[in-house]
JSON list of C-alpha atoms in Angstrom, two decimals:
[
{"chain": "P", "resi": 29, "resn": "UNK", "atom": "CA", "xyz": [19.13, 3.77, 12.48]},
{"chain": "P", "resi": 30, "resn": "UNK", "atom": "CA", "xyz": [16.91, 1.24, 10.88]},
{"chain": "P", "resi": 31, "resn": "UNK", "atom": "CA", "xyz": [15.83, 1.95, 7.46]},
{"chain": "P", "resi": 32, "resn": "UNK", "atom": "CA", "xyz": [11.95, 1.77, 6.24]},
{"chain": "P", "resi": 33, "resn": "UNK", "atom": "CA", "xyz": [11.26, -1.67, 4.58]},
{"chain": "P", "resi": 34, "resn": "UNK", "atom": "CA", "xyz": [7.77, -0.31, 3.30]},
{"chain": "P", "resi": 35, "resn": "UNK", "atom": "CA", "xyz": [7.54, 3.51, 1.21]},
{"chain": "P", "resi": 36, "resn": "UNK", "atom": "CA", "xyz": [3.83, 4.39, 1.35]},
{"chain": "P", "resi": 37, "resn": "UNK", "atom": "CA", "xyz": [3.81, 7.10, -1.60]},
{"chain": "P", "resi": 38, "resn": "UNK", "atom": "CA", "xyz": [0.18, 9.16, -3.36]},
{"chain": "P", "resi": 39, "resn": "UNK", "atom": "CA", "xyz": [-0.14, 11.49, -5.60]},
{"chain": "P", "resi": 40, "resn": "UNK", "atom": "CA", "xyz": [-1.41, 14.52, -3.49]},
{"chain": "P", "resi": 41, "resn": "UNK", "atom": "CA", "xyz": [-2.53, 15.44, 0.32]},
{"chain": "P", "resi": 42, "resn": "UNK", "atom": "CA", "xyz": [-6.13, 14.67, -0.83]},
{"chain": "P", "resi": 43, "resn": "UNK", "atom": "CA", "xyz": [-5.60, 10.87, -0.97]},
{"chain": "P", "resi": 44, "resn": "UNK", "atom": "CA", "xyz": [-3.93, 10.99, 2.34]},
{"chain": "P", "resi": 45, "resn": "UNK", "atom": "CA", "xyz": [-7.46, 9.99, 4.11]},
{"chain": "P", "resi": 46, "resn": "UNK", "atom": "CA", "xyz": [-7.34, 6.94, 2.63]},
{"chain": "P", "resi": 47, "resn": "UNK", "atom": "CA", "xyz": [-3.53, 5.91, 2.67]},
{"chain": "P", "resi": 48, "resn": "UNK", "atom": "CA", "xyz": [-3.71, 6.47, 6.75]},
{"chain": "P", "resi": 49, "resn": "UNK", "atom": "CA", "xyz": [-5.32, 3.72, 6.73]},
{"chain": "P", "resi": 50, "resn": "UNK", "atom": "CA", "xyz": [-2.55, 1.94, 4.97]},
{"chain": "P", "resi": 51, "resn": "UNK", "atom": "CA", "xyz": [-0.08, 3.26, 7.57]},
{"chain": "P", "resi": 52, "resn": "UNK", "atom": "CA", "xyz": [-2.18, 2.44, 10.48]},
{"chain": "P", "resi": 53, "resn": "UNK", "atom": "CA", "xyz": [-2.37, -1.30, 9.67]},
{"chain": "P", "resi": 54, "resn": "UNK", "atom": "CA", "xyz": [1.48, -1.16, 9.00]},
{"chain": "P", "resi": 55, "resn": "UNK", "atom": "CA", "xyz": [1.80, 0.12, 12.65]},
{"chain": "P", "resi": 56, "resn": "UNK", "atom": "CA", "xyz": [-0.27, -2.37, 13.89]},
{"chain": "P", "resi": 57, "resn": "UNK", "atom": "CA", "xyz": [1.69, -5.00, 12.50]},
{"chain": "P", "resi": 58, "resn": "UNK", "atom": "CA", "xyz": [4.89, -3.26, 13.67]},
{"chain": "P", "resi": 59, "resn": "UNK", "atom": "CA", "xyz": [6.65, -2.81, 10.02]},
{"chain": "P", "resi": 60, "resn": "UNK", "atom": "CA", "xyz": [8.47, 0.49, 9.52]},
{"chain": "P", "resi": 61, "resn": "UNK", "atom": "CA", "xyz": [7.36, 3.17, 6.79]},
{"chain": "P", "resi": 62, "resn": "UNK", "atom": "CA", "xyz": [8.33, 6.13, 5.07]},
{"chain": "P", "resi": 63, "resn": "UNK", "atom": "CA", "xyz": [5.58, 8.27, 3.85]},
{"chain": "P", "resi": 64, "resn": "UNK", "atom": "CA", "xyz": [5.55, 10.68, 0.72]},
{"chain": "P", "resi": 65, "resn": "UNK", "atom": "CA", "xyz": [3.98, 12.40, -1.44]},
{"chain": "P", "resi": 66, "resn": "UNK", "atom": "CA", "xyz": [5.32, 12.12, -5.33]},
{"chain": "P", "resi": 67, "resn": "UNK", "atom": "CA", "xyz": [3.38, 13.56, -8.23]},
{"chain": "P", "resi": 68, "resn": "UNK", "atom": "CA", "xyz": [3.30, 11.35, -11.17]},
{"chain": "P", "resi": 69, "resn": "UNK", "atom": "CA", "xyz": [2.33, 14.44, -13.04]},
{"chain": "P", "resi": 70, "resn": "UNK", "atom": "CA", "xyz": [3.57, 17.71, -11.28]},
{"chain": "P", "resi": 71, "resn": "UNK", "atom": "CA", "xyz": [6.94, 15.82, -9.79]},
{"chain": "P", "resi": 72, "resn": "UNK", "atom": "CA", "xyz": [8.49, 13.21, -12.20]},
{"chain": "P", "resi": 73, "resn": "UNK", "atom": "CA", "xyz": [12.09, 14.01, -11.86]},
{"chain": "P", "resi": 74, "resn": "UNK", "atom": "CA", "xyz": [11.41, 13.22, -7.36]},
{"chain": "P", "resi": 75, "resn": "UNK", "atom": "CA", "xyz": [9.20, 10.20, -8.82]},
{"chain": "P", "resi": 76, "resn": "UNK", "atom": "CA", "xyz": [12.37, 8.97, -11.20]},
{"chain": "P", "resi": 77, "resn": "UNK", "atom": "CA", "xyz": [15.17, 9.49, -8.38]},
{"chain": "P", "resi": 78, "resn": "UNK", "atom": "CA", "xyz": [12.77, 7.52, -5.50]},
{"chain": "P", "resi": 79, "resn": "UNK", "atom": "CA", "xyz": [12.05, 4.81, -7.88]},
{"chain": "P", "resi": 80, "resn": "UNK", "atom": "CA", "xyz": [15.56, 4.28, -8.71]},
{"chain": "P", "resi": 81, "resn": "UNK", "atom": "CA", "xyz": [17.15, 5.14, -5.11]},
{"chain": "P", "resi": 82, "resn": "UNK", "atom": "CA", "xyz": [14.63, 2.81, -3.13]},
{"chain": "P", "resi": 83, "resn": "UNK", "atom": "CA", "xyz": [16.40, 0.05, -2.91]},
{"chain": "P", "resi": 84, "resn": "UNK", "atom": "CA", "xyz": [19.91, 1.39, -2.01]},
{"chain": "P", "resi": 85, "resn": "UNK", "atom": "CA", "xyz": [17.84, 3.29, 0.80]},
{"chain": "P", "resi": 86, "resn": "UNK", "atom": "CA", "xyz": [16.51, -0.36, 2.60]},
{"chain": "P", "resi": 87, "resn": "UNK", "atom": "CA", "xyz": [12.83, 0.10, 1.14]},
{"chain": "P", "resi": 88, "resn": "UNK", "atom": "CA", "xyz": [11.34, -3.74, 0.33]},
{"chain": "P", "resi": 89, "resn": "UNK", "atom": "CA", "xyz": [7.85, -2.92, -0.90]},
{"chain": "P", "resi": 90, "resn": "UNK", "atom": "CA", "xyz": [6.34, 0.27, -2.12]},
{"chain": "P", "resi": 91, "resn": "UNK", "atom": "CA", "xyz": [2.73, 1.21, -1.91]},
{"chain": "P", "resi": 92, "resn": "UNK", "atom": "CA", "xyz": [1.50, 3.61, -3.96]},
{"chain": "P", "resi": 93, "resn": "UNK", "atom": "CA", "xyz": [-2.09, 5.11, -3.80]},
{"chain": "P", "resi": 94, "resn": "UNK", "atom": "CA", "xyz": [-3.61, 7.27, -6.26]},
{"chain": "P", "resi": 95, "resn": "UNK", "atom": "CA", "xyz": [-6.81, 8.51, -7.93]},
{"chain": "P", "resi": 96, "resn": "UNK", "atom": "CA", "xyz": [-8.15, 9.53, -11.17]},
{"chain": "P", "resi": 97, "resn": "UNK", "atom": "CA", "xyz": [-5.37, 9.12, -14.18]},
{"chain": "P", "resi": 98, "resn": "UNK", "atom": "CA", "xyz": [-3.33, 7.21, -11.41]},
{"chain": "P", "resi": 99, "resn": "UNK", "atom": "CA", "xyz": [0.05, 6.87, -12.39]},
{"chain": "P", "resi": 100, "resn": "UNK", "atom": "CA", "xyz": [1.84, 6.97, -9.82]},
{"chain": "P", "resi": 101, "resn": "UNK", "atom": "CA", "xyz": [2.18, 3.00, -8.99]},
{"chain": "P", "resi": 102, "resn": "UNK", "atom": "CA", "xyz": [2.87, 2.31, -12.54]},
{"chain": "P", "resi": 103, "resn": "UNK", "atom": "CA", "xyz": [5.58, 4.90, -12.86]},
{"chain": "P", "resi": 104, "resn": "UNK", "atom": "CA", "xyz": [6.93, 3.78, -9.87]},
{"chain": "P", "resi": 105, "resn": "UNK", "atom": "CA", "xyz": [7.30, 0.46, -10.98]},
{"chain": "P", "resi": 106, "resn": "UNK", "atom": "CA", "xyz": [8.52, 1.39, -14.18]},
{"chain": "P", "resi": 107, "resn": "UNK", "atom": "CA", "xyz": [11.93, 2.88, -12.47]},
{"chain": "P", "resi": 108, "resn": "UNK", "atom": "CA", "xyz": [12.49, 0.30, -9.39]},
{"chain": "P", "resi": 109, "resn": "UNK", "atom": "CA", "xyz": [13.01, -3.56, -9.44]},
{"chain": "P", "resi": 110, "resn": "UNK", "atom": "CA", "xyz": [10.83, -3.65, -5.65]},
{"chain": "P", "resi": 111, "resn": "UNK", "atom": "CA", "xyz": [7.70, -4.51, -5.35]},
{"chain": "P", "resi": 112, "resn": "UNK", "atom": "CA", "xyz": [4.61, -1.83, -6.50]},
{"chain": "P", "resi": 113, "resn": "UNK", "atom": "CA", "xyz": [1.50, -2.16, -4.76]},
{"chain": "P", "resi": 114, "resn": "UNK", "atom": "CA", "xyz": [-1.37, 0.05, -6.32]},
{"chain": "P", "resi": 115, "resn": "UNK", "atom": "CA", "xyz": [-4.32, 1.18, -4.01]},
{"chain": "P", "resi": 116, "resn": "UNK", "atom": "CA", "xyz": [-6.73, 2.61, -6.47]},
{"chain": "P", "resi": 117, "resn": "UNK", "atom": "CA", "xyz": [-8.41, 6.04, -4.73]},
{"chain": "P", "resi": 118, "resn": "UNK", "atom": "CA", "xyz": [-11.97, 6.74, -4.91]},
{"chain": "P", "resi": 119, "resn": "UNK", "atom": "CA", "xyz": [-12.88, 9.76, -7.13]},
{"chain": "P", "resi": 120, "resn": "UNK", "atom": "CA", "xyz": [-16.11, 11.68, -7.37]},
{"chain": "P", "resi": 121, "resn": "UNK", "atom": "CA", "xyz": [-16.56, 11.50, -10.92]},
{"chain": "P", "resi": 122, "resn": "UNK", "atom": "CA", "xyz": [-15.65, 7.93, -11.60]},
{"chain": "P", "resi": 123, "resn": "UNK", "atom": "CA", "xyz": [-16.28, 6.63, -7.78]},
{"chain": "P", "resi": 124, "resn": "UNK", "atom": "CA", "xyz": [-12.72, 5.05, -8.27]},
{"chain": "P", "resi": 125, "resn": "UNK", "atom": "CA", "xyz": [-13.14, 3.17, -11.63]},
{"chain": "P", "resi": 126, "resn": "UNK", "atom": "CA", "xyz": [-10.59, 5.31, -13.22]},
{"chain": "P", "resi": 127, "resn": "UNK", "atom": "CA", "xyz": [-8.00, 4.66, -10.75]},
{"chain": "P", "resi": 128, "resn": "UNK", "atom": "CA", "xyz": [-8.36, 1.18, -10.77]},
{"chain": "P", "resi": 129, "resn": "UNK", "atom": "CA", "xyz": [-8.26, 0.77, -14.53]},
{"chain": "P", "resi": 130, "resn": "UNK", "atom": "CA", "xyz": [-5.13, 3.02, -14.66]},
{"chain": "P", "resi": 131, "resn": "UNK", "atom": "CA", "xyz": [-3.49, 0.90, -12.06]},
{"chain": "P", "resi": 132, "resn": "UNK", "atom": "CA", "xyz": [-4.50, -2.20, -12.92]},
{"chain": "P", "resi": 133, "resn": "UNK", "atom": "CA", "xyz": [-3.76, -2.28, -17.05]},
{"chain": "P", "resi": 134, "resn": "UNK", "atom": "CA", "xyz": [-0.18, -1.85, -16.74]},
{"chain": "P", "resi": 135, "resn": "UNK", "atom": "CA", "xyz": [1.72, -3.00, -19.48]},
{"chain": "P", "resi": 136, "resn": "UNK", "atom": "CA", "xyz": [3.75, -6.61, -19.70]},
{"chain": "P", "resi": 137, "resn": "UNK", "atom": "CA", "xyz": [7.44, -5.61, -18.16]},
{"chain": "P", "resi": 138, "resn": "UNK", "atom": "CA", "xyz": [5.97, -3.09, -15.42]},
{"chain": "P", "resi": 139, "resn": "UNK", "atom": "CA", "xyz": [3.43, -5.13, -12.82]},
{"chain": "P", "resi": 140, "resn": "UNK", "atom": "CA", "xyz": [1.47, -2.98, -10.23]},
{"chain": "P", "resi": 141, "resn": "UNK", "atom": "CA", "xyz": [-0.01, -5.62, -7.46]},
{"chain": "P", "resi": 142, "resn": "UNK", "atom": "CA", "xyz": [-3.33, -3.65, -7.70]},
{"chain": "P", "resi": 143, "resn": "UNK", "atom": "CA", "xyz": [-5.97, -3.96, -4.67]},
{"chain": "P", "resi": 144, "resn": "UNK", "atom": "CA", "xyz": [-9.78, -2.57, -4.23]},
{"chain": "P", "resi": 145, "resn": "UNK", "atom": "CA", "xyz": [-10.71, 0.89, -4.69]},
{"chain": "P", "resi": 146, "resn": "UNK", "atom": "CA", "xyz": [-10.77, 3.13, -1.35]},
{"chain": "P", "resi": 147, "resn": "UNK", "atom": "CA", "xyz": [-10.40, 1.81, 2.46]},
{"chain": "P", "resi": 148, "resn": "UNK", "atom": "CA", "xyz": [-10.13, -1.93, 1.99]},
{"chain": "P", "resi": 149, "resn": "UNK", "atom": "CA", "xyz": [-7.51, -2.10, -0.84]},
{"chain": "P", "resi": 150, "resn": "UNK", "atom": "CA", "xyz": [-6.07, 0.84, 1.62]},
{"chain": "P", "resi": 151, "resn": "UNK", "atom": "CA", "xyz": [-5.61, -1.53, 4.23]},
{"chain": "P", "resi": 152, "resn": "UNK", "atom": "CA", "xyz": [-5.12, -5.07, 2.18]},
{"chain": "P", "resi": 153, "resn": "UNK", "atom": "CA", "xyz": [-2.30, -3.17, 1.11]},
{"chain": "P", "resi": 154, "resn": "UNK", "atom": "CA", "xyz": [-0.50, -3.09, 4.22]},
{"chain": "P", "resi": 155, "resn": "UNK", "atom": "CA", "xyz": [-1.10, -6.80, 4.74]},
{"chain": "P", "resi": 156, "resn": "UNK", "atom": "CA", "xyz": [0.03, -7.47, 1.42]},
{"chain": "P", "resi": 157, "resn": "UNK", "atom": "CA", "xyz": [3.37, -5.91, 2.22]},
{"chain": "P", "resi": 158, "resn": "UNK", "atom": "CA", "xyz": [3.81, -7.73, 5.13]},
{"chain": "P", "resi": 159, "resn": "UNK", "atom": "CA", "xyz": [3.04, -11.12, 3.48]},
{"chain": "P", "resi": 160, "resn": "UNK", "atom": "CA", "xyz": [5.93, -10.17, 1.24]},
{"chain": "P", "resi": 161, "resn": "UNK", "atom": "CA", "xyz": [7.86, -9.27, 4.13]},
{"chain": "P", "resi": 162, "resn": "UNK", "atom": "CA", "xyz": [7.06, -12.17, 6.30]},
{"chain": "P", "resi": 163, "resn": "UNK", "atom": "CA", "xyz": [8.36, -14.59, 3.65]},
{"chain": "P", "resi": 164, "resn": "UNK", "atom": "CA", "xyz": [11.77, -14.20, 5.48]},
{"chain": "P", "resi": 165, "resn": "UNK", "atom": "CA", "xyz": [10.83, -12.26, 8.48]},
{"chain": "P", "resi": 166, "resn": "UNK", "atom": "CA", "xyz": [9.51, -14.84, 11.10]},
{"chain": "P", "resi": 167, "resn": "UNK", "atom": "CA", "xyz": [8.59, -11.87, 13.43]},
{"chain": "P", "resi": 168, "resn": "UNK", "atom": "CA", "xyz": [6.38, -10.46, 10.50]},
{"chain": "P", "resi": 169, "resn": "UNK", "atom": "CA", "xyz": [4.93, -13.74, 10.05]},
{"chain": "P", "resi": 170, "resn": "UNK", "atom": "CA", "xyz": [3.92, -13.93, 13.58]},
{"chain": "P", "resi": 171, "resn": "UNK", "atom": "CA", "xyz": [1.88, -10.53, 13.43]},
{"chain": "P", "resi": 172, "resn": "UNK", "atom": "CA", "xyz": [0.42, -12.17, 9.86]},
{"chain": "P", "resi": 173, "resn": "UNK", "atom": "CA", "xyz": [-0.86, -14.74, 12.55]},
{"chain": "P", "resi": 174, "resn": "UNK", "atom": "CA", "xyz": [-1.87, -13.18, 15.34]},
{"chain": "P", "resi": 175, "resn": "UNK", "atom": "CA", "xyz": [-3.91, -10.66, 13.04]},
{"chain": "P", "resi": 176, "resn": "UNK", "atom": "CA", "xyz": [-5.65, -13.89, 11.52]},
{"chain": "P", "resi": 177, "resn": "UNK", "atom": "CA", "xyz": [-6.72, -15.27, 14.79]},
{"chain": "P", "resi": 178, "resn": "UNK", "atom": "CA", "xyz": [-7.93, -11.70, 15.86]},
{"chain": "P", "resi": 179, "resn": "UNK", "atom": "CA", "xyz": [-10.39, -11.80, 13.06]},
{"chain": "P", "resi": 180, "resn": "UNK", "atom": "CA", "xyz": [-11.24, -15.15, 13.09]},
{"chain": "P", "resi": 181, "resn": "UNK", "atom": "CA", "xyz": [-12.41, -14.48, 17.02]},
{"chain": "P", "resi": 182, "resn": "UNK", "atom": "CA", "xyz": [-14.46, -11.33, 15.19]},
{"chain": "P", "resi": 183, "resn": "UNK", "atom": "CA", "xyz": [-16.16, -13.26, 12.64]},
{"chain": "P", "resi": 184, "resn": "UNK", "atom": "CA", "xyz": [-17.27, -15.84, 15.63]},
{"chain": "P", "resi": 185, "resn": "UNK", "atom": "CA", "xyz": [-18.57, -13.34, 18.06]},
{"chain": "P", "resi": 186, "resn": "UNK", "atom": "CA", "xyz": [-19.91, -11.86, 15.28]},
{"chain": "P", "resi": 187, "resn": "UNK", "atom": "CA", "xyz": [-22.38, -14.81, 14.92]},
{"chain": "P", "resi": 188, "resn": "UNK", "atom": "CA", "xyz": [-23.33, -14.94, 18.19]},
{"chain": "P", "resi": 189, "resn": "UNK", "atom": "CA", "xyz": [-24.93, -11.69, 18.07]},
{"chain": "P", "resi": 190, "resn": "UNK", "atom": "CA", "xyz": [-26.68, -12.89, 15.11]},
{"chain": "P", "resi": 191, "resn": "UNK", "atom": "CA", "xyz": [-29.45, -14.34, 16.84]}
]
């Protein structure tokens, strides 16, 4: 069995509507995941062992959505040497601010690669990881392409209906 290169990890089930969308663009670009959900808060002993055990399990990257306090992708990166990508979740009280300034001011000694609140950092994310990925996977790199080109195409047809 091939292992997961890419963990997709949030807090609770309510950020899953947003982290699909990380998965989906993962699938698209035909990179295998793992998804979980790790507590920063309510789980931290499961947060310290899949931090530390990521590697040994074949995981390259690790993205890590959360909202509100949002530590998840800093505590993550704070017990693994892999790559921590943050996808800051949208809250109602703070539209997302919160996460995004929790994920974003990590301290020196524990970076968090930290994207845009909500669907687009959701699915930059996913890109992200394969960029990392595709720096020695040439089949990665060729999705990386192909998915360029594809929205390249959009943007023109897009201006054709502008008139």
């Amino acid at each position: 069995m091939v292992a997961n290169e890419v963990a997709v990890l949030m807090g609770s089930i309510s950020d899953w509507s947003t982290m699909k969308l990380t998965c989906e663009q993962l699938e698209k670009l035909g990179i295998s995941f793992e998804k979980k959900i790790i507590s920063a808060h309510r789980m931290p002993n499961e947060l310290q062992e899949f931090g530390e055990n990521a590697r040994n399990k074949g995981i390259k990257v690790i993205i890590a959505g959360a909202g509100g306090a949002a530590h998840l992708p800093g505590m993550i990166a704070a017990n693994t040497t892999l790559p921590v990508i943050g996808v800051p979740i949208k809250t109602r009280t703070l539209n997302g601010m919160d996460s995004l300034l929790s994920i974003v001011q990590m301290p020196a000694g524990a970076p968090v690669a930290t994207l845009s609140i909500g669907d687009a950092g959701a699915k930059n994310a996913a890109i992200l990881a394969a960029q990392m990925l595709g720096i020695t996977q040439t089949s990665v790199q060729e999705k990386l392409i192909a998915l360029k080109e594809t929205q390249r195409q959009a943007a023109i047809e897009s201006e054709a209906r502008f008139d």
